[in-house]
């Protein structure tokens, strides 16, 4: 199922629009997405995530004025994974620049342009859930969004677990 959802108010692409109240089906503080969705504009998303019927892997992409800015991958699997190992492996699909492990409630790795978190989450598609977030227009060596990504993931991942009924 593919949903194209308009998240911003206003009709003109050049108008200033508030960040969305939710991202890919999970409510999030608008202040956490403001810098990630720069320069701002009309926010839409392409959401293939079925929160009520999780698939082994699904994507959600967030657009600002039609340009992809944020990609989220929702994955369920049978065994625990190490987010740092995924991010640091050569040829990793995560493309996360300069990853480091975070001290967080969940196994989490954050980098300059993305983050990965994982936790136990029972579903018909697996016993563990992993969320990968990638800031699409970000240079993997540019550290300017690293703190914003970390703040977003620290709030968004547990909120997503609650949305999925895992917390």
PDB file of C-alpha atoms in Angstrom:
ATOM      1  CA  UNK A   1       0.000   0.000   0.000  1.00  0.00           C
ATOM      2  CA  UNK A   2       1.405   3.410  -0.954  1.00  0.00           C
ATOM      3  CA  UNK A   3       0.007   6.527   0.634  1.00  0.00           C
ATOM      4  CA  UNK A   4       0.909  10.017  -0.465  1.00  0.00           C
ATOM      5  CA  UNK A   5       0.015  12.238   2.436  1.00  0.00           C
ATOM      6  CA  UNK A   6       0.045  16.029   2.540  1.00  0.00           C
ATOM      7  CA  UNK A   7       1.387  17.061   5.920  1.00  0.00           C
ATOM      8  CA  UNK A   8       1.750  20.827   5.684  1.00  0.00           C
ATOM      9  CA  UNK A   9      -0.776  23.620   5.562  1.00  0.00           C
ATOM     10  CA  UNK A  10      -0.906  26.213   2.822  1.00  0.00           C
ATOM     11  CA  UNK A  11      -1.031  25.955  -0.919  1.00  0.00           C
ATOM     12  CA  UNK A  12       2.028  27.763  -2.197  1.00  0.00           C
ATOM     13  CA  UNK A  13       5.323  25.905  -2.319  1.00  0.00           C
ATOM     14  CA  UNK A  14       7.207  29.054  -1.370  1.00  0.00           C
ATOM     15  CA  UNK A  15       5.111  29.766   1.732  1.00  0.00           C
ATOM     16  CA  UNK A  16       6.514  28.999   5.163  1.00  0.00           C
ATOM     17  CA  UNK A  17       4.830  25.872   6.503  1.00  0.00           C
ATOM     18  CA  UNK A  18       4.931  24.430  10.006  1.00  0.00           C
ATOM     19  CA  UNK A  19       6.675  21.058  10.294  1.00  0.00           C
ATOM     20  CA  UNK A  20       4.253  18.113  10.499  1.00  0.00           C
ATOM     21  CA  UNK A  21       2.761  16.831  13.757  1.00  0.00           C
ATOM     22  CA  UNK A  22       3.564  13.277  12.716  1.00  0.00           C
ATOM     23  CA  UNK A  23       6.151  11.582  10.529  1.00  0.00           C
ATOM     24  CA  UNK A  24       5.384   8.261   8.883  1.00  0.00           C
ATOM     25  CA  UNK A  25       2.476   7.551  11.225  1.00  0.00           C
ATOM     26  CA  UNK A  26       4.167   8.539  14.492  1.00  0.00           C
ATOM     27  CA  UNK A  27       3.495  11.787  16.343  1.00  0.00           C
ATOM     28  CA  UNK A  28       6.612  13.828  16.958  1.00  0.00           C
ATOM     29  CA  UNK A  29       7.398  17.256  18.409  1.00  0.00           C
ATOM     30  CA  UNK A  30       7.551  19.699  15.501  1.00  0.00           C
ATOM     31  CA  UNK A  31      10.722  21.235  16.912  1.00  0.00           C
ATOM     32  CA  UNK A  32      12.538  17.928  16.340  1.00  0.00           C
ATOM     33  CA  UNK A  33      11.864  17.927  12.600  1.00  0.00           C
ATOM     34  CA  UNK A  34      12.254  21.629  11.852  1.00  0.00           C
ATOM     35  CA  UNK A  35      15.993  21.560  11.036  1.00  0.00           C
ATOM     36  CA  UNK A  36      15.793  18.139   9.370  1.00  0.00           C
ATOM     37  CA  UNK A  37      13.162  19.415   6.925  1.00  0.00           C
ATOM     38  CA  UNK A  38      15.001  22.610   5.957  1.00  0.00           C
ATOM     39  CA  UNK A  39      14.580  24.810   4.015  1.00  0.00           C
ATOM     40  CA  UNK A  40      10.901  24.254   4.793  1.00  0.00           C
ATOM     41  CA  UNK A  41       7.889  24.300   2.553  1.00  0.00           C
ATOM     42  CA  UNK A  42       5.012  21.957   1.766  1.00  0.00           C
ATOM     43  CA  UNK A  43       5.699  18.606   3.448  1.00  0.00           C
ATOM     44  CA  UNK A  44       4.362  15.351   2.004  1.00  0.00           C
ATOM     45  CA  UNK A  45       5.288  11.733   2.470  1.00  0.00           C
ATOM     46  CA  UNK A  46       5.210   8.459   0.600  1.00  0.00           C
ATOM     47  CA  UNK A  47       4.379   5.931   3.265  1.00  0.00           C
ATOM     48  CA  UNK A  48       4.425   2.171   2.677  1.00  0.00           C
ATOM     49  CA  UNK A  49       4.459   1.313   6.381  1.00  0.00           C
ATOM     50  CA  UNK A  50       1.502  -0.677   7.668  1.00  0.00           C
ATOM     51  CA  UNK A  51       1.561  -0.141  11.437  1.00  0.00           C
ATOM     52  CA  UNK A  52      -1.379  -2.535  11.932  1.00  0.00           C
ATOM     53  CA  UNK A  53       0.033  -5.191   9.584  1.00  0.00           C
ATOM     54  CA  UNK A  54       3.841  -4.879   9.671  1.00  0.00           C
ATOM     55  CA  UNK A  55       5.771  -6.225   6.701  1.00  0.00           C
ATOM     56  CA  UNK A  56       9.358  -7.514   7.106  1.00  0.00           C
ATOM     57  CA  UNK A  57      10.651  -4.301   5.544  1.00  0.00           C
ATOM     58  CA  UNK A  58       8.950  -1.090   4.472  1.00  0.00           C
ATOM     59  CA  UNK A  59       9.880   2.489   3.670  1.00  0.00           C
ATOM     60  CA  UNK A  60       8.578   5.952   4.270  1.00  0.00           C
ATOM     61  CA  UNK A  61       9.992   8.982   2.499  1.00  0.00           C
ATOM     62  CA  UNK A  62       9.372  12.598   3.513  1.00  0.00           C
ATOM     63  CA  UNK A  63       9.424  15.352   0.876  1.00  0.00           C
ATOM     64  CA  UNK A  64       9.644  19.131   1.151  1.00  0.00           C
ATOM     65  CA  UNK A  65       8.271  20.911  -1.927  1.00  0.00           C
ATOM     66  CA  UNK A  66       8.595  17.626  -3.836  1.00  0.00           C
ATOM     67  CA  UNK A  67      12.245  16.991  -2.907  1.00  0.00           C
ATOM     68  CA  UNK A  68      13.116  13.922  -0.837  1.00  0.00           C
ATOM     69  CA  UNK A  69      14.679  14.979   2.459  1.00  0.00           C
ATOM     70  CA  UNK A  70      14.182  12.124   4.921  1.00  0.00           C
ATOM     71  CA  UNK A  71      14.000   8.359   4.402  1.00  0.00           C
ATOM     72  CA  UNK A  72      12.917   5.930   7.088  1.00  0.00           C
ATOM     73  CA  UNK A  73      13.223   2.149   6.806  1.00  0.00           C
ATOM     74  CA  UNK A  74      11.117   0.019   9.140  1.00  0.00           C
ATOM     75  CA  UNK A  75      12.381  -3.574   9.434  1.00  0.00           C
ATOM     76  CA  UNK A  76      11.298  -6.593  11.481  1.00  0.00           C
ATOM     77  CA  UNK A  77      13.592  -9.593  11.839  1.00  0.00           C
ATOM     78  CA  UNK A  78      13.950 -12.758  13.932  1.00  0.00           C
ATOM     79  CA  UNK A  79      17.286 -11.974  15.639  1.00  0.00           C
ATOM     80  CA  UNK A  80      18.886  -9.027  17.416  1.00  0.00           C
ATOM     81  CA  UNK A  81      21.192  -6.855  15.308  1.00  0.00           C
ATOM     82  CA  UNK A  82      23.928  -4.382  16.193  1.00  0.00           C
ATOM     83  CA  UNK A  83      23.103  -0.945  14.733  1.00  0.00           C
ATOM     84  CA  UNK A  84      26.763   0.104  14.894  1.00  0.00           C
ATOM     85  CA  UNK A  85      27.838  -3.044  13.054  1.00  0.00           C
ATOM     86  CA  UNK A  86      25.283  -2.307  10.334  1.00  0.00           C
ATOM     87  CA  UNK A  87      26.303   1.342   9.997  1.00  0.00           C
ATOM     88  CA  UNK A  88      30.069   0.692  10.096  1.00  0.00           C
ATOM     89  CA  UNK A  89      30.152  -2.279   7.713  1.00  0.00           C
ATOM     90  CA  UNK A  90      31.662  -1.747   4.307  1.00  0.00           C
ATOM     91  CA  UNK A  91      29.022  -1.702   1.617  1.00  0.00           C
ATOM     92  CA  UNK A  92      26.324  -0.955   4.186  1.00  0.00           C
ATOM     93  CA  UNK A  93      23.034   0.220   2.711  1.00  0.00           C
ATOM     94  CA  UNK A  94      22.696   2.642   5.609  1.00  0.00           C
ATOM     95  CA  UNK A  95      25.257   5.117   4.167  1.00  0.00           C
ATOM     96  CA  UNK A  96      25.656   6.695   7.608  1.00  0.00           C
ATOM     97  CA  UNK A  97      28.753   8.877   7.892  1.00  0.00           C
ATOM     98  CA  UNK A  98      31.007   8.580  10.950  1.00  0.00           C
ATOM     99  CA  UNK A  99      28.694   6.395  13.074  1.00  0.00           C
ATOM    100  CA  UNK A 100      29.047   6.167  16.856  1.00  0.00           C
ATOM    101  CA  UNK A 101      27.133   4.198  19.473  1.00  0.00           C
ATOM    102  CA  UNK A 102      24.828   6.224  21.706  1.00  0.00           C
ATOM    103  CA  UNK A 103      24.135   5.630  25.350  1.00  0.00           C
ATOM    104  CA  UNK A 104      20.377   5.322  25.027  1.00  0.00           C
ATOM    105  CA  UNK A 105      17.472   3.214  26.245  1.00  0.00           C
ATOM    106  CA  UNK A 106      17.683   1.224  22.987  1.00  0.00           C
ATOM    107  CA  UNK A 107      20.624   0.015  20.906  1.00  0.00           C
ATOM    108  CA  UNK A 108      21.254   3.114  18.796  1.00  0.00           C
ATOM    109  CA  UNK A 109      23.927   4.380  16.443  1.00  0.00           C
ATOM    110  CA  UNK A 110      23.970   7.932  15.123  1.00  0.00           C
ATOM    111  CA  UNK A 111      26.054   9.482  12.376  1.00  0.00           C
ATOM    112  CA  UNK A 112      26.373  12.737  10.508  1.00  0.00           C
ATOM    113  CA  UNK A 113      23.469  12.006   8.175  1.00  0.00           C
ATOM    114  CA  UNK A 114      21.398   9.302   9.826  1.00  0.00           C
ATOM    115  CA  UNK A 115      20.748   6.910  12.689  1.00  0.00           C
ATOM    116  CA  UNK A 116      19.747   3.316  13.388  1.00  0.00           C
ATOM    117  CA  UNK A 117      17.913   2.020  16.486  1.00  0.00           C
ATOM    118  CA  UNK A 118      16.689  -1.449  17.328  1.00  0.00           C
ATOM    119  CA  UNK A 119      14.637  -3.109  20.073  1.00  0.00           C
ATOM    120  CA  UNK A 120      12.669  -6.242  20.828  1.00  0.00           C
ATOM    121  CA  UNK A 121       9.229  -5.923  19.226  1.00  0.00           C
ATOM    122  CA  UNK A 122       7.079  -8.967  18.561  1.00  0.00           C
ATOM    123  CA  UNK A 123       5.077  -8.997  15.331  1.00  0.00           C
ATOM    124  CA  UNK A 124       4.074 -11.514  12.714  1.00  0.00           C
ATOM    125  CA  UNK A 125       7.155 -10.369  10.784  1.00  0.00           C
ATOM    126  CA  UNK A 126       9.753 -10.896  13.508  1.00  0.00           C
ATOM    127  CA  UNK A 127      10.815 -10.514  17.123  1.00  0.00           C
ATOM    128  CA  UNK A 128      12.957  -7.388  16.660  1.00  0.00           C
ATOM    129  CA  UNK A 129      12.290  -4.022  15.071  1.00  0.00           C
ATOM    130  CA  UNK A 130      14.950  -1.779  13.548  1.00  0.00           C
ATOM    131  CA  UNK A 131      14.435   1.766  12.346  1.00  0.00           C
ATOM    132  CA  UNK A 132      16.924   3.451  10.022  1.00  0.00           C
ATOM    133  CA  UNK A 133      16.696   7.184   9.356  1.00  0.00           C
ATOM    134  CA  UNK A 134      18.667   8.883   6.585  1.00  0.00           C
ATOM    135  CA  UNK A 135      18.799  12.598   5.870  1.00  0.00           C
ATOM    136  CA  UNK A 136      18.866  12.404   2.083  1.00  0.00           C
ATOM    137  CA  UNK A 137      20.442  15.704   1.097  1.00  0.00           C
ATOM    138  CA  UNK A 138      23.138  15.582   3.756  1.00  0.00           C
ATOM    139  CA  UNK A 139      26.848  15.051   3.132  1.00  0.00           C
ATOM    140  CA  UNK A 140      28.090  12.081   5.233  1.00  0.00           C
ATOM    141  CA  UNK A 141      31.114  14.105   6.415  1.00  0.00           C
ATOM    142  CA  UNK A 142      29.126  17.236   7.325  1.00  0.00           C
ATOM    143  CA  UNK A 143      28.413  17.211  11.080  1.00  0.00           C
ATOM    144  CA  UNK A 144      25.907  20.104  11.018  1.00  0.00           C
ATOM    145  CA  UNK A 145      22.803  17.877  11.446  1.00  0.00           C
ATOM    146  CA  UNK A 146      24.283  15.224  13.749  1.00  0.00           C
ATOM    147  CA  UNK A 147      22.775  16.668  16.977  1.00  0.00           C
ATOM    148  CA  UNK A 148      19.395  17.193  15.279  1.00  0.00           C
ATOM    149  CA  UNK A 149      19.382  13.582  14.083  1.00  0.00           C
ATOM    150  CA  UNK A 150      20.292  12.334  17.559  1.00  0.00           C
ATOM    151  CA  UNK A 151      17.519  14.368  19.245  1.00  0.00           C
ATOM    152  CA  UNK A 152      15.008  13.195  16.639  1.00  0.00           C
ATOM    153  CA  UNK A 153      15.932   9.516  17.043  1.00  0.00           C
ATOM    154  CA  UNK A 154      15.945   9.643  20.872  1.00  0.00           C
ATOM    155  CA  UNK A 155      12.308  10.820  20.745  1.00  0.00           C
ATOM    156  CA  UNK A 156      11.020   9.252  17.525  1.00  0.00           C
ATOM    157  CA  UNK A 157      12.180   5.657  18.070  1.00  0.00           C
ATOM    158  CA  UNK A 158      10.405   5.115  21.424  1.00  0.00           C
ATOM    159  CA  UNK A 159       7.327   6.907  20.043  1.00  0.00           C
ATOM    160  CA  UNK A 160       7.359   4.550  17.046  1.00  0.00           C
ATOM    161  CA  UNK A 161       7.616   1.546  19.389  1.00  0.00           C
ATOM    162  CA  UNK A 162       4.510   2.819  21.207  1.00  0.00           C
ATOM    163  CA  UNK A 163       2.726   3.340  17.871  1.00  0.00           C
ATOM    164  CA  UNK A 164       3.554  -0.265  16.982  1.00  0.00           C
ATOM    165  CA  UNK A 165       2.385  -1.513  20.387  1.00  0.00           C
ATOM    166  CA  UNK A 166       5.885  -2.620  21.422  1.00  0.00           C
ATOM    167  CA  UNK A 167       6.593  -0.299  24.334  1.00  0.00           C
TER     168      UNK A 167
END
